[in-house]
Short mmCIF file of C-alpha atoms in Angstrom, two decimals:
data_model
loop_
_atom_site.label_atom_id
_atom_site.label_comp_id
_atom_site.label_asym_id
_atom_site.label_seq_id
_atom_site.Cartn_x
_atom_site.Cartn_y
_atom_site.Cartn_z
CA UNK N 1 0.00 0.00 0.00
CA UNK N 2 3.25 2.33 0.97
CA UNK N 3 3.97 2.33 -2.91
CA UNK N 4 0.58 3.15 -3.98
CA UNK N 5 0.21 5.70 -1.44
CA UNK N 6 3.37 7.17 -2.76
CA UNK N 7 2.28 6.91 -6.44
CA UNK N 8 -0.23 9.78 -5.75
CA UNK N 9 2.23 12.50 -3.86
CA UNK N 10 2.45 15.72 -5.65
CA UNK N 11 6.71 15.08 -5.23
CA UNK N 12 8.69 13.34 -3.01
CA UNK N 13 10.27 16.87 -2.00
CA UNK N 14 7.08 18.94 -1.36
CA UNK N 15 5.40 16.38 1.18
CA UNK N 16 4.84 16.94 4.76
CA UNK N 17 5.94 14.55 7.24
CA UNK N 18 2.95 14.77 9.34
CA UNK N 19 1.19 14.31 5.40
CA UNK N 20 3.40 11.39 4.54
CA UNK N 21 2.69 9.38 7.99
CA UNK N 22 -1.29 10.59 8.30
CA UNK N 23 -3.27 12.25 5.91
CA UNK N 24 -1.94 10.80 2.93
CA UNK N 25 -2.80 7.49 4.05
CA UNK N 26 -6.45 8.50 5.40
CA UNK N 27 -6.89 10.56 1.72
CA UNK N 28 -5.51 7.57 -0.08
CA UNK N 29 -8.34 5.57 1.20
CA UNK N 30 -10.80 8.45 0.08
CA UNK N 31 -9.50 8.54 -3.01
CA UNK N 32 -9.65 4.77 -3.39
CA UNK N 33 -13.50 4.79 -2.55
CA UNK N 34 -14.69 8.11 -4.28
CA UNK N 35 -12.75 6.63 -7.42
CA UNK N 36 -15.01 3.24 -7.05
CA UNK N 37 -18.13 5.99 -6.68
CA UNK N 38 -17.19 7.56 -9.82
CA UNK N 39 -17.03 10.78 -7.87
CA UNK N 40 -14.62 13.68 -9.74
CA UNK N 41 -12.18 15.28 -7.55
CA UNK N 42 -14.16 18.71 -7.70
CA UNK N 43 -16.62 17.18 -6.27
CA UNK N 44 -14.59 15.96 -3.07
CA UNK N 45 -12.80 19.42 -2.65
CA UNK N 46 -16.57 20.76 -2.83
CA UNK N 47 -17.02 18.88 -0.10
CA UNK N 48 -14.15 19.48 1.82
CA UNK N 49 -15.04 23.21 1.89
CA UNK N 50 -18.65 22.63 3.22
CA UNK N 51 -16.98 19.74 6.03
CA UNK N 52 -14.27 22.94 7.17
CA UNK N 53 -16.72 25.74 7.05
CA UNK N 54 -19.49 23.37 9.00
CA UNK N 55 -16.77 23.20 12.07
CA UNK N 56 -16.85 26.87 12.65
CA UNK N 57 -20.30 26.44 14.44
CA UNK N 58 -18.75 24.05 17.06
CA UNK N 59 -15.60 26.19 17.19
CA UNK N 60 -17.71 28.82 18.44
CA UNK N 61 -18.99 27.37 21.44
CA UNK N 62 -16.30 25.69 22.23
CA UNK N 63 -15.44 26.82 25.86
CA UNK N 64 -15.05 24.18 28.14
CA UNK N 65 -14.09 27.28 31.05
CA UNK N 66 -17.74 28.44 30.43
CA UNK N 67 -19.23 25.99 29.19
CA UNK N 68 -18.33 22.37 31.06
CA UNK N 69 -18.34 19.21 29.54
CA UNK N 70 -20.56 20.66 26.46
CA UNK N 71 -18.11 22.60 25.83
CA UNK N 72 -15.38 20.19 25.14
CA UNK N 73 -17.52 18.22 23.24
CA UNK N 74 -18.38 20.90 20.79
CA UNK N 75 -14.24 21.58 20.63
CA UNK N 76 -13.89 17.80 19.71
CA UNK N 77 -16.58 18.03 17.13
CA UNK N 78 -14.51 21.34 15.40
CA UNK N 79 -11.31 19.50 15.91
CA UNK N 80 -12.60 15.98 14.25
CA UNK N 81 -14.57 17.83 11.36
CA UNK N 82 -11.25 20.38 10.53
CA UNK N 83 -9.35 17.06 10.06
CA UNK N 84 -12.06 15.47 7.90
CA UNK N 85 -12.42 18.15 5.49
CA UNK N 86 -8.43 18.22 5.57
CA UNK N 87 -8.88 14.87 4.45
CA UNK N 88 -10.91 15.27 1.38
CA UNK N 89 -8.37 18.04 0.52
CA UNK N 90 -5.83 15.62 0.40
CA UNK N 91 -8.32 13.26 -1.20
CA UNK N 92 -9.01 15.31 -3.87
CA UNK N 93 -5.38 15.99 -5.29
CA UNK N 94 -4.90 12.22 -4.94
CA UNK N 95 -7.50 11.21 -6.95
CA UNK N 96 -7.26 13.65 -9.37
CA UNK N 97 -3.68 12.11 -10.29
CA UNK N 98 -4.81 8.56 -9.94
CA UNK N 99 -7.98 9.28 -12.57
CA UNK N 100 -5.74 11.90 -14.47
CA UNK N 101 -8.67 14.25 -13.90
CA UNK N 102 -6.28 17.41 -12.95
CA UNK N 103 -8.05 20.42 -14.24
CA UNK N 104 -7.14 24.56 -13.77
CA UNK N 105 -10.25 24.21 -11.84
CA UNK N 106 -9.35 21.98 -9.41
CA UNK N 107 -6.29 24.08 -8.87
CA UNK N 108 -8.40 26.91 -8.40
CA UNK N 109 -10.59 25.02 -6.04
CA UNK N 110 -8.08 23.60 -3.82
CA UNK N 111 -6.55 26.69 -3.29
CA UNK N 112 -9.53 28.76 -1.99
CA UNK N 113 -10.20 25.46 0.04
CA UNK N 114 -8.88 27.01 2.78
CA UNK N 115 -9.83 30.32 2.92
CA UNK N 116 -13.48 28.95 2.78
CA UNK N 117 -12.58 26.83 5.55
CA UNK N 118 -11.14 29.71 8.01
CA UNK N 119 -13.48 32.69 7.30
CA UNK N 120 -15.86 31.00 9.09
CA UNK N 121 -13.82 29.82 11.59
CA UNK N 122 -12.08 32.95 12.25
CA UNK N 123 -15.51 34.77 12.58
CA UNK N 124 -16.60 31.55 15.03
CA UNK N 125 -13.70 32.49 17.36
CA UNK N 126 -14.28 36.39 17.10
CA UNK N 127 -18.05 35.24 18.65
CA UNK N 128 -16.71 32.89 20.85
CA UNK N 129 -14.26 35.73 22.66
CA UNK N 130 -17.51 37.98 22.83
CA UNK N 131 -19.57 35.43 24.34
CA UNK N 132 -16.88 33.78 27.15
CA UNK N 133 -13.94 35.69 27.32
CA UNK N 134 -14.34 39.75 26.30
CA UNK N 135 -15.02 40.86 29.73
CA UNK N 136 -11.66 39.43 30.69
CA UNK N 137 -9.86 41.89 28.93
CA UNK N 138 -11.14 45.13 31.22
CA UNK N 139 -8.28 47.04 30.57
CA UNK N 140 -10.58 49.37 28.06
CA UNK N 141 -11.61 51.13 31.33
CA UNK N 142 -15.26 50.84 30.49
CA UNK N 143 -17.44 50.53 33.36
CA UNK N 144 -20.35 48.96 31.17
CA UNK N 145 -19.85 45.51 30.77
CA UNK N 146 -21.50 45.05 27.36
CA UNK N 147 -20.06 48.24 25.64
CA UNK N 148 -16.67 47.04 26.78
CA UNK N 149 -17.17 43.17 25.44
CA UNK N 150 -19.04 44.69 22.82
CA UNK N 151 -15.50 47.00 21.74
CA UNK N 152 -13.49 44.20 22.72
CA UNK N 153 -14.83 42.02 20.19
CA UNK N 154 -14.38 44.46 17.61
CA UNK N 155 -10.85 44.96 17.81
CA UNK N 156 -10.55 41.25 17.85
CA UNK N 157 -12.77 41.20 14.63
CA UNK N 158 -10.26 43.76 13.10
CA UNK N 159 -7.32 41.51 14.49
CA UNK N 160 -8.78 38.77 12.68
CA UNK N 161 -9.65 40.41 9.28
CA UNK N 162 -6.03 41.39 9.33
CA UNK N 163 -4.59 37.67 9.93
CA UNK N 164 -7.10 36.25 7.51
CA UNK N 165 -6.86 38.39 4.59
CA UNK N 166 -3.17 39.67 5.14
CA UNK N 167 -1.21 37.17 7.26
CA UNK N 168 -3.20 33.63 5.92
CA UNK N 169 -3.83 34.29 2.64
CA UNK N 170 -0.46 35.80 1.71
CA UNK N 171 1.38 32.86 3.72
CA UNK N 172 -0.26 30.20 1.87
CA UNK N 173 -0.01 31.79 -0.75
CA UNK N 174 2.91 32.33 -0.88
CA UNK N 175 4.19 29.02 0.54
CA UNK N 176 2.23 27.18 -2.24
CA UNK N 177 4.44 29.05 -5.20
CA UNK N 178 7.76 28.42 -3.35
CA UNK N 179 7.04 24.62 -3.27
CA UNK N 180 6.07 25.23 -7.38
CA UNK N 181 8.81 26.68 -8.32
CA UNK N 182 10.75 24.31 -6.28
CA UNK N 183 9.43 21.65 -8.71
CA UNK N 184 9.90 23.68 -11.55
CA UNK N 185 13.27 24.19 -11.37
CA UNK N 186 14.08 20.70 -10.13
CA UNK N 187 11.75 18.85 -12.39
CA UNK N 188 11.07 21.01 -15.88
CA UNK N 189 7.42 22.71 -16.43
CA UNK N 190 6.31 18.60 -16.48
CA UNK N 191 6.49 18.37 -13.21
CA UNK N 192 5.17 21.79 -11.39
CA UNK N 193 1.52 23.31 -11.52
CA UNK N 194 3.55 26.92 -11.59
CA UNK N 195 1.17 29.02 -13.30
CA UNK N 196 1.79 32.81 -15.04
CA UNK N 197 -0.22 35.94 -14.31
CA UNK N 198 -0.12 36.65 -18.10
CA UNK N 199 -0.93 33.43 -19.14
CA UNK N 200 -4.08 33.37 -17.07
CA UNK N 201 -4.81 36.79 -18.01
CA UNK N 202 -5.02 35.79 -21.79
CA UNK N 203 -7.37 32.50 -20.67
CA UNK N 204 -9.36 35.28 -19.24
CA UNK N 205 -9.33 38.04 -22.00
CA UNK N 206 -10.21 34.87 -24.63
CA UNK N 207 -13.07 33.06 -22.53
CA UNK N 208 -16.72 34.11 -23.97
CA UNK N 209 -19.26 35.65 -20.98
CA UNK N 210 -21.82 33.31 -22.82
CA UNK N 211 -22.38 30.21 -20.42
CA UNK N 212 -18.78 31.08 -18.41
CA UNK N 213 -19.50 33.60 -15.88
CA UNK N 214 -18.90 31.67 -12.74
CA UNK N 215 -15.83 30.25 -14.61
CA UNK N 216 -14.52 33.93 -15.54
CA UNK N 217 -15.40 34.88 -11.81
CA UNK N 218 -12.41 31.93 -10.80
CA UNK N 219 -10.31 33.35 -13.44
CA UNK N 220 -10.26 36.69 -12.43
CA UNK N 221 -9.69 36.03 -9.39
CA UNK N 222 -6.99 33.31 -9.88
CA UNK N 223 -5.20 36.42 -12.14
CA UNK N 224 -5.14 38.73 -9.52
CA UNK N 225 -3.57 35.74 -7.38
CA UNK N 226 -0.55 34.87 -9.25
CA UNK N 227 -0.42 38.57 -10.06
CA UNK N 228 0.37 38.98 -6.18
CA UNK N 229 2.77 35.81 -5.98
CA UNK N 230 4.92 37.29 -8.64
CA UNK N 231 4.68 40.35 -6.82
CA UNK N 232 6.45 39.19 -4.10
CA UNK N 233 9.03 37.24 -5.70
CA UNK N 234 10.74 40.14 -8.13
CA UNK N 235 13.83 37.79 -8.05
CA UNK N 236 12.55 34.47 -9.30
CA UNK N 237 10.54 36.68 -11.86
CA UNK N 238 14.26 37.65 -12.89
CA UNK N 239 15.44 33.84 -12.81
CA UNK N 240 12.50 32.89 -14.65
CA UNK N 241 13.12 35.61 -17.82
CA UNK N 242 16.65 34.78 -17.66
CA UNK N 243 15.96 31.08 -17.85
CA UNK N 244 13.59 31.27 -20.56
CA UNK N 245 15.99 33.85 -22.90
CA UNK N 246 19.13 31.45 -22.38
CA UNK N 247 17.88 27.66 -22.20
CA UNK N 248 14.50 28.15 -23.95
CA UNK N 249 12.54 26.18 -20.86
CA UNK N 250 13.11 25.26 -17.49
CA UNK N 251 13.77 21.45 -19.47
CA UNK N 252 16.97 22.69 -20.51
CA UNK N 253 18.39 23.45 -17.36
CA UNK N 254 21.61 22.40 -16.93
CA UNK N 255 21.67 19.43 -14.35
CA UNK N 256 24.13 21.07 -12.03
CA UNK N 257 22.00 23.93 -11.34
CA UNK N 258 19.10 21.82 -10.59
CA UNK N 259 21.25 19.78 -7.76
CA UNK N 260 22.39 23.57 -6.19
CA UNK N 261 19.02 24.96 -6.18
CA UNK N 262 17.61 21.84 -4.80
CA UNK N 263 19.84 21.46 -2.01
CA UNK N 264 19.35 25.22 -0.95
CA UNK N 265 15.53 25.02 -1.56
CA UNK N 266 14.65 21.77 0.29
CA UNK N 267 14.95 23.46 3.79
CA UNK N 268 12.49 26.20 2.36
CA UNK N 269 10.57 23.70 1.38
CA UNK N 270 10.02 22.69 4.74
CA UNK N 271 9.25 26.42 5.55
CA UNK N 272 6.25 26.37 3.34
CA UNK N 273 5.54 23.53 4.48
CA UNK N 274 4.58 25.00 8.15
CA UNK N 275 2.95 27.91 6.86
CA UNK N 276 0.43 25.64 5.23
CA UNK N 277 -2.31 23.42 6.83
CA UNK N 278 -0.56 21.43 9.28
CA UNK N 279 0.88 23.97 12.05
CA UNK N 280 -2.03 26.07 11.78
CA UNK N 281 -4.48 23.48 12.83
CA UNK N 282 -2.46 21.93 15.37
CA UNK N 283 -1.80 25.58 16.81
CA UNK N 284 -5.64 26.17 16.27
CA UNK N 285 -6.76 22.76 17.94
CA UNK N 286 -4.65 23.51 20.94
CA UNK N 287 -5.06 26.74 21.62
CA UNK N 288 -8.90 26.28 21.40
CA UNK N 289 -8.79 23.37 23.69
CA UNK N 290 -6.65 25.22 25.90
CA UNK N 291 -9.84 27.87 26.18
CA UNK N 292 -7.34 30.27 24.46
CA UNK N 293 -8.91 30.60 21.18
CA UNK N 294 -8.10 34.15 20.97
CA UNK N 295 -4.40 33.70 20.86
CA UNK N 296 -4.73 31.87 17.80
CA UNK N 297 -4.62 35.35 15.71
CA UNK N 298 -1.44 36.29 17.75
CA UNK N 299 0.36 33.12 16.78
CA UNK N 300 -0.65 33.49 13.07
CA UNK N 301 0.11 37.34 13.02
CA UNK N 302 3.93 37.71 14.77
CA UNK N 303 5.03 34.02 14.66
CA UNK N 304 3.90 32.55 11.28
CA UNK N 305 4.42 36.48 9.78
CA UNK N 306 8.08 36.62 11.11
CA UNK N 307 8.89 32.92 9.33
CA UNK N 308 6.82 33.93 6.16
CA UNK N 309 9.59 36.73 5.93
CA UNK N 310 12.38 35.42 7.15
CA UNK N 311 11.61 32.52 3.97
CA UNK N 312 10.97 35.27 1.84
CA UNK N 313 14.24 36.73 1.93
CA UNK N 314 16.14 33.82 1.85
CA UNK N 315 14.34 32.10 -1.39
CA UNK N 316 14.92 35.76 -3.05
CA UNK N 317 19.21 35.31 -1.89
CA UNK N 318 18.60 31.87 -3.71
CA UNK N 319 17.16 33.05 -6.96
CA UNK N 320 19.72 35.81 -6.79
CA UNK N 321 22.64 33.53 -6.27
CA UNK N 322 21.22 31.07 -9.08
CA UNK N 323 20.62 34.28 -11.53
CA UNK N 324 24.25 34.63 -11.16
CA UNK N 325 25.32 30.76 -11.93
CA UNK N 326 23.23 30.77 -14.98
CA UNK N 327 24.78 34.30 -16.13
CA UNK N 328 28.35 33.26 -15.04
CA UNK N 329 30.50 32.48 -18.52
#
């Protein structure tokens, strides 16, 4: 089965450990019985999203302090249906390369799996520290209790707007295209699902309205997502051009380049790795079990911001030093 599981990783290099010894092996056995179904792998991400945005409800009344026993149940109930729909995430990648149903769709889908999970959930826990644990935080100086949970809650909800839209999305984001263009440069365009703002624009620009308007709604906004990634990456955008106008493809790269940029990337790899799924939910599960669902946000804006940069700058020193192997006569 270790083979087979194997047989339906993304790459060797990209894979979690915590992926490799758990959810790979759960979402293999998904994949094995949605395939038997018939079901297409859209499908099961669908599904995924509605599992992960379904635990928010039990997120938010999830205090054991306040709550007792029911409580903890309803924390359990989050924690189990988080891992379930992270599950069918896995599921869905799987079978799509075991059916060879991978589509620009799917892509699409499976990245804004996430962001539909935790919207939800971030605006569970926002409720939850109104309901149990605002009035803790009486350093506002207001002598009304409900004004001052009532203001408390807000600047949470701004906290959390802020580590959702800024700190999560970019992270993943940008996590996702590091591992990409890890398995561009290691593997040739074959290999890597590293897509181009311009080449998405022109899918865009040359789809007819007529019966495509949800589809042009993904596109758009799948444009203005690789738009940011390459944003943020001006180096590799320099790598990439130079690559192109000297070996024609990525497939050309010489073989010795390849070995240096793998050996420097894998430990970035490993960055992205924790700014993706994993760390987030185990930080989430405990910290919500722990009644302290509220420092969730703080983890996710200083600690997971500081390592997003920290891997930013480093992956830009390797395209730089890689821009100059290629260029070097």
């Amino acid at each position: 089965m270790e083979n087979k599981v194997q047989s339906t990783y993304k790459s060797n290099d990209t894979e979690e450990w915590l992926d490799k010894v758990w959810t790979r092996k759960i979402g293999y056995l998904w994949a094995v019985f949605f395939k038997k179904l018939g079901v297409h792998p859209n499908t099961v991400t669908i599904l995924s999203m509605i599992i992960g945005a379904g635990s928010a409800f039990f997120f938010a009344y999830g205090s054991w302090y306040y709550s007792g026993g029911h409580g903890l149940l309803m924390n359990v109930i989050a924690v189990l249906l988080l891992a379930w729909a992270n599950f069918y995430d896995s599921a869905d990648g799987q079978l799509a390369r075991m059916t060879n149903q991978k589509t620009r769709l799917g892509r699409i889908l499976d990245g804004a799996a996430s962001e539909v999970w935790f919207i939800p959930i971030y605006c569970a826990l926002v409720l939850r520290f109104y309901h149990h644990h605002s009035l803790e935080f009486g350093w506002l100086g207001i002598a009304d209790n409900e004004t001052n949970a009532a203001i408390a809650a807000l600047l949470l909800f701004a906290v959390a707007l802020y580590s959702g839209f800024v700190c999560h999305a970019g992270q993943c984001g940008l996590a996702d295209y590091y591992r990409q263009i890890h398995l561009l440069i290691v593997n040739g365009k074959k290999g890597s699902e590293l897509d181009t703002s311009a080449q998405q624009r022109q899918l865009y620009d040359t789809t007819p309205w007529q019966g495509n308007r949800l589809w042009k709604f993904f596109l758009k906004n799948y444009v203005a997502y690789t738009a940011k990634q390459e944003r943020r990456t001006p180096e590799f955008q320099k790598l990439r051009a130079a690559v192109e106008k000297k070996y024609g493809s990525f497939e050309n790269l010489p073989q010795s380049v390849r070995q240096h940029f793998r050996k420097a990337s894998l430990p970035l790899v490993g960055m992205a790795n924790i700014l993706t799924f994993n760390t987030r939910a185990i930080a989430l599960y405990t910290l919500c079990l722990l009644d302290l669902s509220w420092a969730y946000f703080v983890f996710e804006v200083v600690i997971m911001s500081l390592l997003c940069r920290y891997m930013n700058r480093r992956h830009e020193r390797l395209c730089q030093t890689t821009l100059e192997e290629i260029e070097r006569p």
